[in-house]
CSV table of C-alpha atoms and ligand atoms in Angstrom, one decimal:
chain,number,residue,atom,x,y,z
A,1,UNK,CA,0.0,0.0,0.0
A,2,UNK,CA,1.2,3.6,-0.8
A,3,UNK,CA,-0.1,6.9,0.0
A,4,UNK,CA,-0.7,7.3,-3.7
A,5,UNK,CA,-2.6,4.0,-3.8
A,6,UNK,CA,-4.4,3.3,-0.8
A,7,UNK,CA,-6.7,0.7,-1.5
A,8,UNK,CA,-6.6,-2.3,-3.9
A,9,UNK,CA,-8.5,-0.8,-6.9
A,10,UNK,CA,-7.7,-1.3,-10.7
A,11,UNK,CA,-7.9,2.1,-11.9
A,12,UNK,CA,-10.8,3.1,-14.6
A,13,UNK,CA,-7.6,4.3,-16.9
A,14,UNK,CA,-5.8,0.8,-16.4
A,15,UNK,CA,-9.4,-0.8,-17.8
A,16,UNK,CA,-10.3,1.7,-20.4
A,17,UNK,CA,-6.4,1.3,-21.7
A,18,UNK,CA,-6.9,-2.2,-21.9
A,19,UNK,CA,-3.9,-3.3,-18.7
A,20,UNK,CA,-7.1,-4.5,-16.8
A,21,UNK,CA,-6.1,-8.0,-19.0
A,22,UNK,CA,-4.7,-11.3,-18.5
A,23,UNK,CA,-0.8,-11.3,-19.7
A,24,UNK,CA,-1.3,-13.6,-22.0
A,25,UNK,CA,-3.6,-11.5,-24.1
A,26,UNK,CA,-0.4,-9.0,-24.3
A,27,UNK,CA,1.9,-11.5,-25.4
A,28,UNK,CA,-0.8,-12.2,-27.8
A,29,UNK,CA,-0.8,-8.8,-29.1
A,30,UNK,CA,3.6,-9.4,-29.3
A,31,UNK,CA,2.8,-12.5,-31.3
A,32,UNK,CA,0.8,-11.2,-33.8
A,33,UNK,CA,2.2,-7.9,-34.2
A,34,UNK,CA,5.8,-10.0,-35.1
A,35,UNK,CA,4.0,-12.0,-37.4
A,36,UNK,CA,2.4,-8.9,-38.6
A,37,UNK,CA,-1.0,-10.6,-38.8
A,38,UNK,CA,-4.0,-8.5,-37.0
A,39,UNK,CA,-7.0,-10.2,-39.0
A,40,UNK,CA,-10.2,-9.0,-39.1
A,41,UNK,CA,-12.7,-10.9,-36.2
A,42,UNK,CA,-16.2,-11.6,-35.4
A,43,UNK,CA,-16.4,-12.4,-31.7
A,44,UNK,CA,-18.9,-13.8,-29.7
A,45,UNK,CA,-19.9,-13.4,-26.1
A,46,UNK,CA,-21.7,-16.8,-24.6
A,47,UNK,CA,-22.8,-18.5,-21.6
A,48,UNK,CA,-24.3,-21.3,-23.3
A,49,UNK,CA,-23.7,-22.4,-27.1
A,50,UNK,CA,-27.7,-23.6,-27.7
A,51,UNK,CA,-30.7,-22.6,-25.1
A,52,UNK,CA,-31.0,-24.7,-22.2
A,53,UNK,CA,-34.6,-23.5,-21.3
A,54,UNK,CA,-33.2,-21.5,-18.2
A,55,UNK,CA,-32.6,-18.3,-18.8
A,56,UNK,CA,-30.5,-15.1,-17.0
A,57,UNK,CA,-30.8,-11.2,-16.9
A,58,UNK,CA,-28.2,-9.2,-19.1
A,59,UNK,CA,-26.5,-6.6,-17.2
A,60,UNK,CA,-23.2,-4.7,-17.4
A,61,UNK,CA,-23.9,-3.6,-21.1
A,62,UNK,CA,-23.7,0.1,-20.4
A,63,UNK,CA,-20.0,-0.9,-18.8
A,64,UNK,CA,-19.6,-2.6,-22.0
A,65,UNK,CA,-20.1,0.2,-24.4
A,66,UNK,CA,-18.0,2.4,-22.3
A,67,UNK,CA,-15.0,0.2,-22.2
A,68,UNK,CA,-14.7,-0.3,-26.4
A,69,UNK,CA,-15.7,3.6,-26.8
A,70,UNK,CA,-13.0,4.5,-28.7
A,71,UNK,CA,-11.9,1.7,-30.2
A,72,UNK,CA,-12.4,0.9,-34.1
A,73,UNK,CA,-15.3,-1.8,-33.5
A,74,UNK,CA,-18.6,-2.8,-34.2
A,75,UNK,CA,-20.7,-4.1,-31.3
A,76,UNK,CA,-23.9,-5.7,-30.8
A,77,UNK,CA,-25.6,-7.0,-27.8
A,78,UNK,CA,-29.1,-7.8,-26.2
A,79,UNK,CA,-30.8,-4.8,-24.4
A,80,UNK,CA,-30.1,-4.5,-20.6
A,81,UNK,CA,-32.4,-6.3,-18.8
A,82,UNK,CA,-33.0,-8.8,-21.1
A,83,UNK,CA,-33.1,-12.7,-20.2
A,84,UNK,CA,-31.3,-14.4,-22.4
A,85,UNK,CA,-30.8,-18.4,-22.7
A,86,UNK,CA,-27.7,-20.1,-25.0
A,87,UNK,CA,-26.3,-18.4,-28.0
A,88,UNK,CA,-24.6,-14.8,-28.1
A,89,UNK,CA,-25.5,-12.0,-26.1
A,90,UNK,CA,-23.1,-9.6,-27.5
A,91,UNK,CA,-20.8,-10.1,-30.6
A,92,UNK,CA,-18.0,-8.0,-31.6
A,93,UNK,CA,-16.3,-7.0,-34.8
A,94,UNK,CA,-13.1,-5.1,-35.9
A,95,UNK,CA,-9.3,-6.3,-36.6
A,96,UNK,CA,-8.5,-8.5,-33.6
A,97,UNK,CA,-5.4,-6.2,-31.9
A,98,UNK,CA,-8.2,-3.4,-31.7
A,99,UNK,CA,-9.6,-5.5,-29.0
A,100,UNK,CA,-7.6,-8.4,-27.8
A,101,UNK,CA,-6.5,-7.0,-24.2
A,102,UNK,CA,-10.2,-5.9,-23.6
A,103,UNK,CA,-11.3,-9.5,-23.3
A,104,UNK,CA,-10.9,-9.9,-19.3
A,105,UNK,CA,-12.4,-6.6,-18.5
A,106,UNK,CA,-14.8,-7.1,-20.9
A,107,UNK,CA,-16.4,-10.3,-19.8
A,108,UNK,CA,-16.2,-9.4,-15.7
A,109,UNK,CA,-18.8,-6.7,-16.5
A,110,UNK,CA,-21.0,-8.6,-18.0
A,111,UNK,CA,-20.4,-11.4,-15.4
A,112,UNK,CA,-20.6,-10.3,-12.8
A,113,UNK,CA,-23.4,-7.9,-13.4
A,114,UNK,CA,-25.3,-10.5,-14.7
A,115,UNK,CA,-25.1,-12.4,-11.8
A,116,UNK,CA,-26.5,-10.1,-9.7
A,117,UNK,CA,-29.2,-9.1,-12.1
A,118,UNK,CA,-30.1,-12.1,-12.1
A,119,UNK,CA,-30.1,-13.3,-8.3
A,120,UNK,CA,-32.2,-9.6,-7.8
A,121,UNK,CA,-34.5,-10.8,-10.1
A,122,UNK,CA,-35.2,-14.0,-8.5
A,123,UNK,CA,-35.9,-12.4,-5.4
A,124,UNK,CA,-38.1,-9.7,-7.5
A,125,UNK,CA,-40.2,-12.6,-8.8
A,126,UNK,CA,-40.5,-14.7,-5.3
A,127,UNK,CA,-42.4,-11.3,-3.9
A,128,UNK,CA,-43.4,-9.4,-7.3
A,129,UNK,CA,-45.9,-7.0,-5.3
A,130,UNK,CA,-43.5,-6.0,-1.9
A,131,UNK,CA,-41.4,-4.0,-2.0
A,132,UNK,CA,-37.3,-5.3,-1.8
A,133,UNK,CA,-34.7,-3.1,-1.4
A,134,UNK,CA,-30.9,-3.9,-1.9
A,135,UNK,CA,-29.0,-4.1,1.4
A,136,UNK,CA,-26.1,-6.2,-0.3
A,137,UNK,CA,-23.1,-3.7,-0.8
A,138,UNK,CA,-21.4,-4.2,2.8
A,139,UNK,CA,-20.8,-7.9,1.6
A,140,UNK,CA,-18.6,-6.8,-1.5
A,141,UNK,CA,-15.4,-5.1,-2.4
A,142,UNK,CA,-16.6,-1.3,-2.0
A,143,UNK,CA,-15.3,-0.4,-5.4
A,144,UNK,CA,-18.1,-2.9,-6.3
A,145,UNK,CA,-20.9,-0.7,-4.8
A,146,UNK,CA,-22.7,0.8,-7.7
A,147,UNK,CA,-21.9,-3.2,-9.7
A,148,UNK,CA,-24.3,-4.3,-7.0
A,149,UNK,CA,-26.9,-1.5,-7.0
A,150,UNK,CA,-27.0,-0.5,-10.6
A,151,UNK,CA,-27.4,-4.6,-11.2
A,152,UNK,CA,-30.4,-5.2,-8.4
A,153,UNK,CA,-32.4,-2.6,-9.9
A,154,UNK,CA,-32.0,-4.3,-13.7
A,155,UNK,CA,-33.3,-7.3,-11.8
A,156,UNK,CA,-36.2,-5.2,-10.3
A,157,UNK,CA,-35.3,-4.7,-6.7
A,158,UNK,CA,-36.9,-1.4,-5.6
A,159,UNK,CA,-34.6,0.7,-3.9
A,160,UNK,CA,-30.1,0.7,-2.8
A,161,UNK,CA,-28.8,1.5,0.6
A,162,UNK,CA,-25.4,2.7,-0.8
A,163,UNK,CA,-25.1,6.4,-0.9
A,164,UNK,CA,-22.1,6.5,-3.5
A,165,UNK,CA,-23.2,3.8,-5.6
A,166,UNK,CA,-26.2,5.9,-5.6
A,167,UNK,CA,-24.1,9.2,-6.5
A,168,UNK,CA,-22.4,6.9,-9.5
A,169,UNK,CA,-26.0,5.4,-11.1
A,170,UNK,CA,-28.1,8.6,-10.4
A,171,UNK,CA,-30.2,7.0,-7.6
A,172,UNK,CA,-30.9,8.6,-4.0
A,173,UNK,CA,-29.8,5.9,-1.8
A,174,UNK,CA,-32.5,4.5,1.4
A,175,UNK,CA,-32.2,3.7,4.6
A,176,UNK,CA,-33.4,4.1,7.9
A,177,UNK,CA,-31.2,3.0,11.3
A,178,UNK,CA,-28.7,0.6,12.1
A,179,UNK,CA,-28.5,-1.5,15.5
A,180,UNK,CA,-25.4,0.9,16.4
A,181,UNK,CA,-28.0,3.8,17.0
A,182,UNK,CA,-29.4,1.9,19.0
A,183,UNK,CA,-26.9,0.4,21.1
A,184,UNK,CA,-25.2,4.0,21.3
A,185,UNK,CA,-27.9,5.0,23.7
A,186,UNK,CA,-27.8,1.9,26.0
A,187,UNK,CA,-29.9,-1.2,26.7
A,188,UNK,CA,-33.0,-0.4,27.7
A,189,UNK,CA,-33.5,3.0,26.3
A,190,UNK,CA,-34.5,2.3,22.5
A,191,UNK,CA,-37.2,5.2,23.0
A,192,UNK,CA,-34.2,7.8,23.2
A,193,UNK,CA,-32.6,6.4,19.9
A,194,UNK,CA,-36.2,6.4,18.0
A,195,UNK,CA,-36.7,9.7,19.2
A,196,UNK,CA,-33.1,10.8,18.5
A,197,UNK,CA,-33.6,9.6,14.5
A,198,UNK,CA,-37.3,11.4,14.4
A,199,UNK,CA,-36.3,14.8,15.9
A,200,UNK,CA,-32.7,14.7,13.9
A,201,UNK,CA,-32.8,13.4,10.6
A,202,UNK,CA,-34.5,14.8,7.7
A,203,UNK,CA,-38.7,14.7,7.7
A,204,UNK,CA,-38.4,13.4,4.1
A,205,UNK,CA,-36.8,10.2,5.1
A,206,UNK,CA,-38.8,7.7,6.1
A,207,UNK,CA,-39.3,6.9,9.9
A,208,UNK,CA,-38.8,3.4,10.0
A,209,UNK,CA,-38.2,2.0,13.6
A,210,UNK,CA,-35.6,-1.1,14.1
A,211,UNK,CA,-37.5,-3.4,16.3
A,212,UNK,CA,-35.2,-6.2,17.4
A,213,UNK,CA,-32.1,-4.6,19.2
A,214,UNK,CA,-32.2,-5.7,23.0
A,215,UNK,CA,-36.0,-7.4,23.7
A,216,UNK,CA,-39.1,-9.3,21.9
A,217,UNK,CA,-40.1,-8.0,18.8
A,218,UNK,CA,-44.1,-7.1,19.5
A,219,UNK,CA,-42.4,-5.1,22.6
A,220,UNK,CA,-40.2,-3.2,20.8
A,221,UNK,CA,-43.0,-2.1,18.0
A,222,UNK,CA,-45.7,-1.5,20.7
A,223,UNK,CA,-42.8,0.9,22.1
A,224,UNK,CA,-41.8,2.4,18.8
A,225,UNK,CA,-45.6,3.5,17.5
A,226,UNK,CA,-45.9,4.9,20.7
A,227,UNK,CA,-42.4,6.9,20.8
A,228,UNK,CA,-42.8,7.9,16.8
A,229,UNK,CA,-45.9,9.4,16.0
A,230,UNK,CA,-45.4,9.1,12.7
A,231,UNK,CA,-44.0,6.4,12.0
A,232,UNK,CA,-44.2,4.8,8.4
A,233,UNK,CA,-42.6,1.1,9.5
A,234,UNK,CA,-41.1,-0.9,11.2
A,235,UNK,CA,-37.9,-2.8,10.3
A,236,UNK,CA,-37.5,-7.0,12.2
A,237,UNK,CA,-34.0,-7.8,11.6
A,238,UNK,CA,-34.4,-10.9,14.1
A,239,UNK,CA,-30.9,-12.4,14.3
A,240,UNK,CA,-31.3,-16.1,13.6
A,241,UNK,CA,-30.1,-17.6,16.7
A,242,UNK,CA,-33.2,-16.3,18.2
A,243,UNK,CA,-35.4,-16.6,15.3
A,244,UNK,CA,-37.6,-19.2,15.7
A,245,UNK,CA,-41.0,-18.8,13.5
A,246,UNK,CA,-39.9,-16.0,11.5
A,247,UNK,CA,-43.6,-16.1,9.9
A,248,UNK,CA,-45.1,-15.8,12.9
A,249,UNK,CA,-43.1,-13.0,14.9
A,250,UNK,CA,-44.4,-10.9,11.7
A,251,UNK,CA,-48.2,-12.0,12.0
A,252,UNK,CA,-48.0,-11.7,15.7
A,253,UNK,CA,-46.5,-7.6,15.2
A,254,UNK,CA,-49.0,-7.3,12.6
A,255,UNK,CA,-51.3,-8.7,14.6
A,256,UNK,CA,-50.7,-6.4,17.7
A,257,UNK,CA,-50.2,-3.0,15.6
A,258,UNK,CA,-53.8,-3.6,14.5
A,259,UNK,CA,-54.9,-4.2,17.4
A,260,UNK,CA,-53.7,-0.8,18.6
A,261,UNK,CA,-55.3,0.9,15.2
A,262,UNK,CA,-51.7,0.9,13.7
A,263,UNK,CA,-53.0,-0.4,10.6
A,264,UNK,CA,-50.7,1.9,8.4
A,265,UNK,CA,-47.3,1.2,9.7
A,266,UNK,CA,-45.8,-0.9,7.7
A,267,UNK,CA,-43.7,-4.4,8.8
A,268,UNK,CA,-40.1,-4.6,7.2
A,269,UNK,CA,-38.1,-7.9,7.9
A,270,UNK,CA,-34.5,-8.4,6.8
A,271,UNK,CA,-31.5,-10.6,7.4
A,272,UNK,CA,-30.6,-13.8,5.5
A,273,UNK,CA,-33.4,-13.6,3.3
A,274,UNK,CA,-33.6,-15.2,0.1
A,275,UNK,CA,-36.5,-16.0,-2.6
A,276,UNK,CA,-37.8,-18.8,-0.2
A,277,UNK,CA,-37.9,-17.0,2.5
A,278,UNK,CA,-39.9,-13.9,0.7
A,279,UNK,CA,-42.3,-16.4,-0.4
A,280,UNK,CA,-43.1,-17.9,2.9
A,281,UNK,CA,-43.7,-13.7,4.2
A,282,UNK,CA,-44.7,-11.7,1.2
A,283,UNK,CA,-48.4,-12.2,2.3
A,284,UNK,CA,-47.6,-11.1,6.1
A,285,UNK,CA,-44.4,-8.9,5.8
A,286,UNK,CA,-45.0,-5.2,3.8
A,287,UNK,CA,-41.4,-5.4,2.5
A,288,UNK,CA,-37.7,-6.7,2.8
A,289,UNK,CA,-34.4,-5.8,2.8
A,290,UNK,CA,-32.1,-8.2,1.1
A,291,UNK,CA,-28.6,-8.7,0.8
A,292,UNK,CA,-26.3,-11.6,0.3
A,293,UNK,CA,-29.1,-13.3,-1.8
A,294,UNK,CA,-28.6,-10.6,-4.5
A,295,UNK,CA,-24.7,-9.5,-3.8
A,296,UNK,CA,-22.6,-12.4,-3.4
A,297,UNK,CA,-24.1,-14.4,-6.6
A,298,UNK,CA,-22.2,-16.2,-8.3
A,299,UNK,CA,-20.6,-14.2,-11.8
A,300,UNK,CA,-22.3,-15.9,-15.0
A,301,UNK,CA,-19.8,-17.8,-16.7
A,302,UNK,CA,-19.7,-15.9,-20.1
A,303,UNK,CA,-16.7,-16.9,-22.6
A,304,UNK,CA,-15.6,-14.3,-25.9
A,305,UNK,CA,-14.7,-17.1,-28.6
A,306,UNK,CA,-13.7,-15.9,-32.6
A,307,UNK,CA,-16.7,-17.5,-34.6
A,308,UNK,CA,-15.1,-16.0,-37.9
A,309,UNK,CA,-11.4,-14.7,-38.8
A,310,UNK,CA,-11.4,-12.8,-42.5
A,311,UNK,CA,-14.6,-13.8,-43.5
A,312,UNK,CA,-14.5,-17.6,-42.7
A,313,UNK,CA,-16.6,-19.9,-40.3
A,314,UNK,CA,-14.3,-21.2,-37.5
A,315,UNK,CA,-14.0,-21.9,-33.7
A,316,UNK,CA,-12.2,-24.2,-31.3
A,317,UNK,CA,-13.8,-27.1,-30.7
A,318,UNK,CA,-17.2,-26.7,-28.2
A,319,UNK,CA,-17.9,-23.6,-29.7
A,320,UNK,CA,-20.1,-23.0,-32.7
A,321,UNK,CA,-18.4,-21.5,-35.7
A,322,UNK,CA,-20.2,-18.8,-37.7
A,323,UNK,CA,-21.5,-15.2,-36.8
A,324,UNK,CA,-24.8,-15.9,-35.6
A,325,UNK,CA,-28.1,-14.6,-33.9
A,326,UNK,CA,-30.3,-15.8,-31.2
A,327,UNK,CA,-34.5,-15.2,-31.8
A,328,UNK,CA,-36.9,-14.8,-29.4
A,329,UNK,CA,-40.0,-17.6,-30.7
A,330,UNK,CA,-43.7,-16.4,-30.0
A,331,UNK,CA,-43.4,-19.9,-27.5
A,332,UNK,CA,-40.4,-17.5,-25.0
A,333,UNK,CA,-38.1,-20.0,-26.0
A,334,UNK,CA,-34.7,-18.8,-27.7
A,335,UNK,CA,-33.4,-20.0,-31.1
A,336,UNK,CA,-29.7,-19.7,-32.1
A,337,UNK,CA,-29.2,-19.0,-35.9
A,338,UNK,CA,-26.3,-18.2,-38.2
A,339,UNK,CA,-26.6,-14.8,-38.9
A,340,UNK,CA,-27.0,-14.9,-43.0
A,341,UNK,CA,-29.6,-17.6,-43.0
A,342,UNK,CA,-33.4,-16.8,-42.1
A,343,UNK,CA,-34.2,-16.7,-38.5
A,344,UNK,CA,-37.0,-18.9,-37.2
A,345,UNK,CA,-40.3,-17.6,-38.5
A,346,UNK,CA,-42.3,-15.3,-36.4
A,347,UNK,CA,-38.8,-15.0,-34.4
A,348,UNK,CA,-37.3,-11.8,-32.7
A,349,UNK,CA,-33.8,-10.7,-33.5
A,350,UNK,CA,-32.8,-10.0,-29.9
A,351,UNK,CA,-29.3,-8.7,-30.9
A,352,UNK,CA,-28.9,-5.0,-31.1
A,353,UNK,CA,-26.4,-2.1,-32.0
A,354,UNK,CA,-24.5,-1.2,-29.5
A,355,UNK,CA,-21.4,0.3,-30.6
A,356,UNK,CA,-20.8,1.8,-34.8
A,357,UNK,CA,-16.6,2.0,-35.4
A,358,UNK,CA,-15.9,2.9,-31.7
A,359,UNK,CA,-19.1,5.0,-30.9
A,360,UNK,CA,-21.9,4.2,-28.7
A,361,UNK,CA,-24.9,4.1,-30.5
A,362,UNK,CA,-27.7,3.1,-27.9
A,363,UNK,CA,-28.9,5.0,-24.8
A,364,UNK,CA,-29.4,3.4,-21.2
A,365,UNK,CA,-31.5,3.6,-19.1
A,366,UNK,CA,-31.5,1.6,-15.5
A,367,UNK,CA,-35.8,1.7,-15.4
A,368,UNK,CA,-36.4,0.7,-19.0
A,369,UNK,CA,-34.0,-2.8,-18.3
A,370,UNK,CA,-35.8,-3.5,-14.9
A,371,UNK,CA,-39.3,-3.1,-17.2
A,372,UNK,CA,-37.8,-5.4,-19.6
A,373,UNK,CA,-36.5,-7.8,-17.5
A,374,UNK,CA,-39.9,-8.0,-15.3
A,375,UNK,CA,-41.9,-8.2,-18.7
A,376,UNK,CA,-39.7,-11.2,-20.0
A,377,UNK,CA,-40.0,-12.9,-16.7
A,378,UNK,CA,-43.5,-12.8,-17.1
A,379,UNK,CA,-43.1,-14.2,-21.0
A,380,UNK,CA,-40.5,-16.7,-20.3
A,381,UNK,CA,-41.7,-18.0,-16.9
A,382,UNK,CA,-38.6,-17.2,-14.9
A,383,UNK,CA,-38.7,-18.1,-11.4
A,384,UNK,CA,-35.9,-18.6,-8.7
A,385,UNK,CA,-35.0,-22.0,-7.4
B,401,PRP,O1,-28.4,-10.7,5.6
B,401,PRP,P1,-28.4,-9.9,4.3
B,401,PRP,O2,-29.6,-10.3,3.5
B,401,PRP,O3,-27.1,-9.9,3.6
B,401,PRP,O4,-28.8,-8.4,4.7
B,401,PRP,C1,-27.8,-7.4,5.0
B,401,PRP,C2,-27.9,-7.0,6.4
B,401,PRP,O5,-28.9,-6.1,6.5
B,401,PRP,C3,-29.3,-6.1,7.9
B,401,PRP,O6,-28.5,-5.4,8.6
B,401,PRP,P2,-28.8,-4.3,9.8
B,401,PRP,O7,-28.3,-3.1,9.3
B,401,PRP,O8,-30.1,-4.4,10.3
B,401,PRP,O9,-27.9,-5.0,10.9
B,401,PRP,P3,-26.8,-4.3,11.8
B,401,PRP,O10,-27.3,-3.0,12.2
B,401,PRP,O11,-26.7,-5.3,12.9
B,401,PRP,O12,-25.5,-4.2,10.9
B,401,PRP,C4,-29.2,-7.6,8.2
B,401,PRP,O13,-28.9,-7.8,9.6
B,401,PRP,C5,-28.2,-8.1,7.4
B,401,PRP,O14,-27.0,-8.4,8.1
């Protein structure tokens, strides 16, 4: 570590200047230019050579176009937020050097973005009318903050927590309060830390009451709607080792803020929560706050393979030679095609321009890919495991 480089971060020159590479893509590069052979490419970007009938959210594309801006290429890809299932889901064009050493940098955004998307939009589907808000960032590298956010929302979640990820993707980050408020003003005393948050922090933030610090759960809320008058919510983090019926500590506070004419106020519950666990609440709890689920998925395993060098047909062996297209059929299913023979009929070309000899062509637009991603859902019958 140096003063000049305090933390472990790849810098966004180092990516956009192609170093952000494997070495042997530079050695690569050495090769060729010796042999003085930079042929002209079509390149591919696949998770799956033919559909499997699962499919995944495309994210990272916007990354994508910014990081062969510049460079003498034509790129297409799907639109953000698309599902996509087998077949290319970007493809590249140009002489090979222009490109070579973006290969690495090229497929993490995709990857991992995709990932996410896709994880958010499993827990999207698993409780399609609560609302779910992204509380994932704290598990990942902080340079990976606005990855995270900027990918849950493609996958549909409603809101992020981080406050520079939101500065990055134009969002106004959420949140509430913390245990440490809490604990800050002693066990026993969560009416002063409540209080503290209503009379301090701004009136347009939401006053949502963390109900779980020190006692029961039905305690704490009965002692939150009487401390907040207006209250919007209130947030159960339970921490598992005292858990128990999760489903039932949220009945029994909605049970008891009825009771008291608290109808209104809202029931949050967080903490380890995953699609199967928003399905076994979404008709009790209002909303959730989730995390891990979305943030620590696993990257998709995308691959960039040449499909055509000067004009001909070729691959190494696994992969499919040929430039090709993948079609949407009127059944949601996907259909991978070589690009100069007809596509299925009735079938939608899903592969768009992104990029015209090094310049962005297509605009982006986080709400549009969540819209698309929600509608293909719908059309493809995605649902998490
Ligand atoms: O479990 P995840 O789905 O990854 O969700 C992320 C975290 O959000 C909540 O933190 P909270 O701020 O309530 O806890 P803290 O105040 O104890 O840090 C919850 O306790 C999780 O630890």
């Amino acid at each position: 570590m140096t003063d000049d480089r305090p933390f472990d971060i790849v810098s966004t020159d180092a990516i956009r200047e192609g170093r952000a590479t494997d070495a042997y893509f530079e050695r690569t590069v050495e090769a060729l230019d010796h042999a003085g052979k930079n042929p002209h490419v079509v390149a591919e970007v696949t998770a799956d050579q033919f559909p499997t009938g699962e499919f995944e959210v495309l994210a990272g594309v916007e990354d994508l176009a910014h990081l062969l801006e510049g460079y003498d290429v034509d790129v297409d890809a799907l639109p953000e937020g698309q599902l996509f299932d087998g077949g290319p889901v970007a493809r590249v064009e140009g002489s090979y050097m222009e490109f070579c050493r973006l290969e690495t940098a090229l497929l993490g955004f995709l990857s991992h973005a995709s990932g996410i998307a896709s994880r958010a939009l499993e827990a999207r589907m698993a409780a399609p009318d609560s609302t779910v808000l992204s509380f994932g960032s704290r598990h990942v590298h902080p340079s990976l903050g606005a990855v995270v956010e900027r990918a849950a929302l493609v996958g549909g979640l409603d809101g992020i927590s981080n406050v520079a990820a939101g500065e990055v993707i134009g969002r106004e980050a959420g949140g509430t309060m913390p245990h440490a408020l809490l604990l800050c003003f002693g066990r026993g005393n969560q009416e002063q830390g409540w209080r503290a948050f209503d009379e301090g922090v701004d009136p347009e933030v939401p006053r949502v009451a963390l109900c779980d610090t020190f006692g029961d759960e039905v305690e704490e809320v009965i002692r939150a709607v009487e401390t907040i008058e207006d209250i919007d919510s209130v947030r159960l983090d339970t921490t598992s080792s005292r858990r128990g019926d999760f489903r039932h500590i949220v009945r029994e506070v909605r049970w008891e803020l009825d009771a008291r004419g608290h109808e209104n106020v809202d029931v949050f519950a967080s903490g380890g929560l995953g699609p199967e666990q928003l399905r076994h609440l979404r008709d009790v709890a209002d909303g959730f706050g989730v995390g891990g689920y979305v943030s620590n998925a696993d990257p998709i395993d995308f691959a960039l393979d040449i499909v055509e060098v000067d004009g001909e047909a070729i691959s190494k062996r696994g992969k499919l030679s040929g430039v090709k297209d993948v079609y949407r059929t009127p059944d949601g299913r996907h259909h991978v095609g070589l690009a100069d023979q007809p596509g299925p009929v009735d079938g939608e070309s899903l592969l768009e321009p992104l990029l015209r000899s090094g310049e962005v062509v297509r605009e982006f637009d986080i709400d549009a890919a969540a819209r698309r991603a929600r509608q293909d859902a719908d059309v493809v019958g995605f649902a998490s495991e």
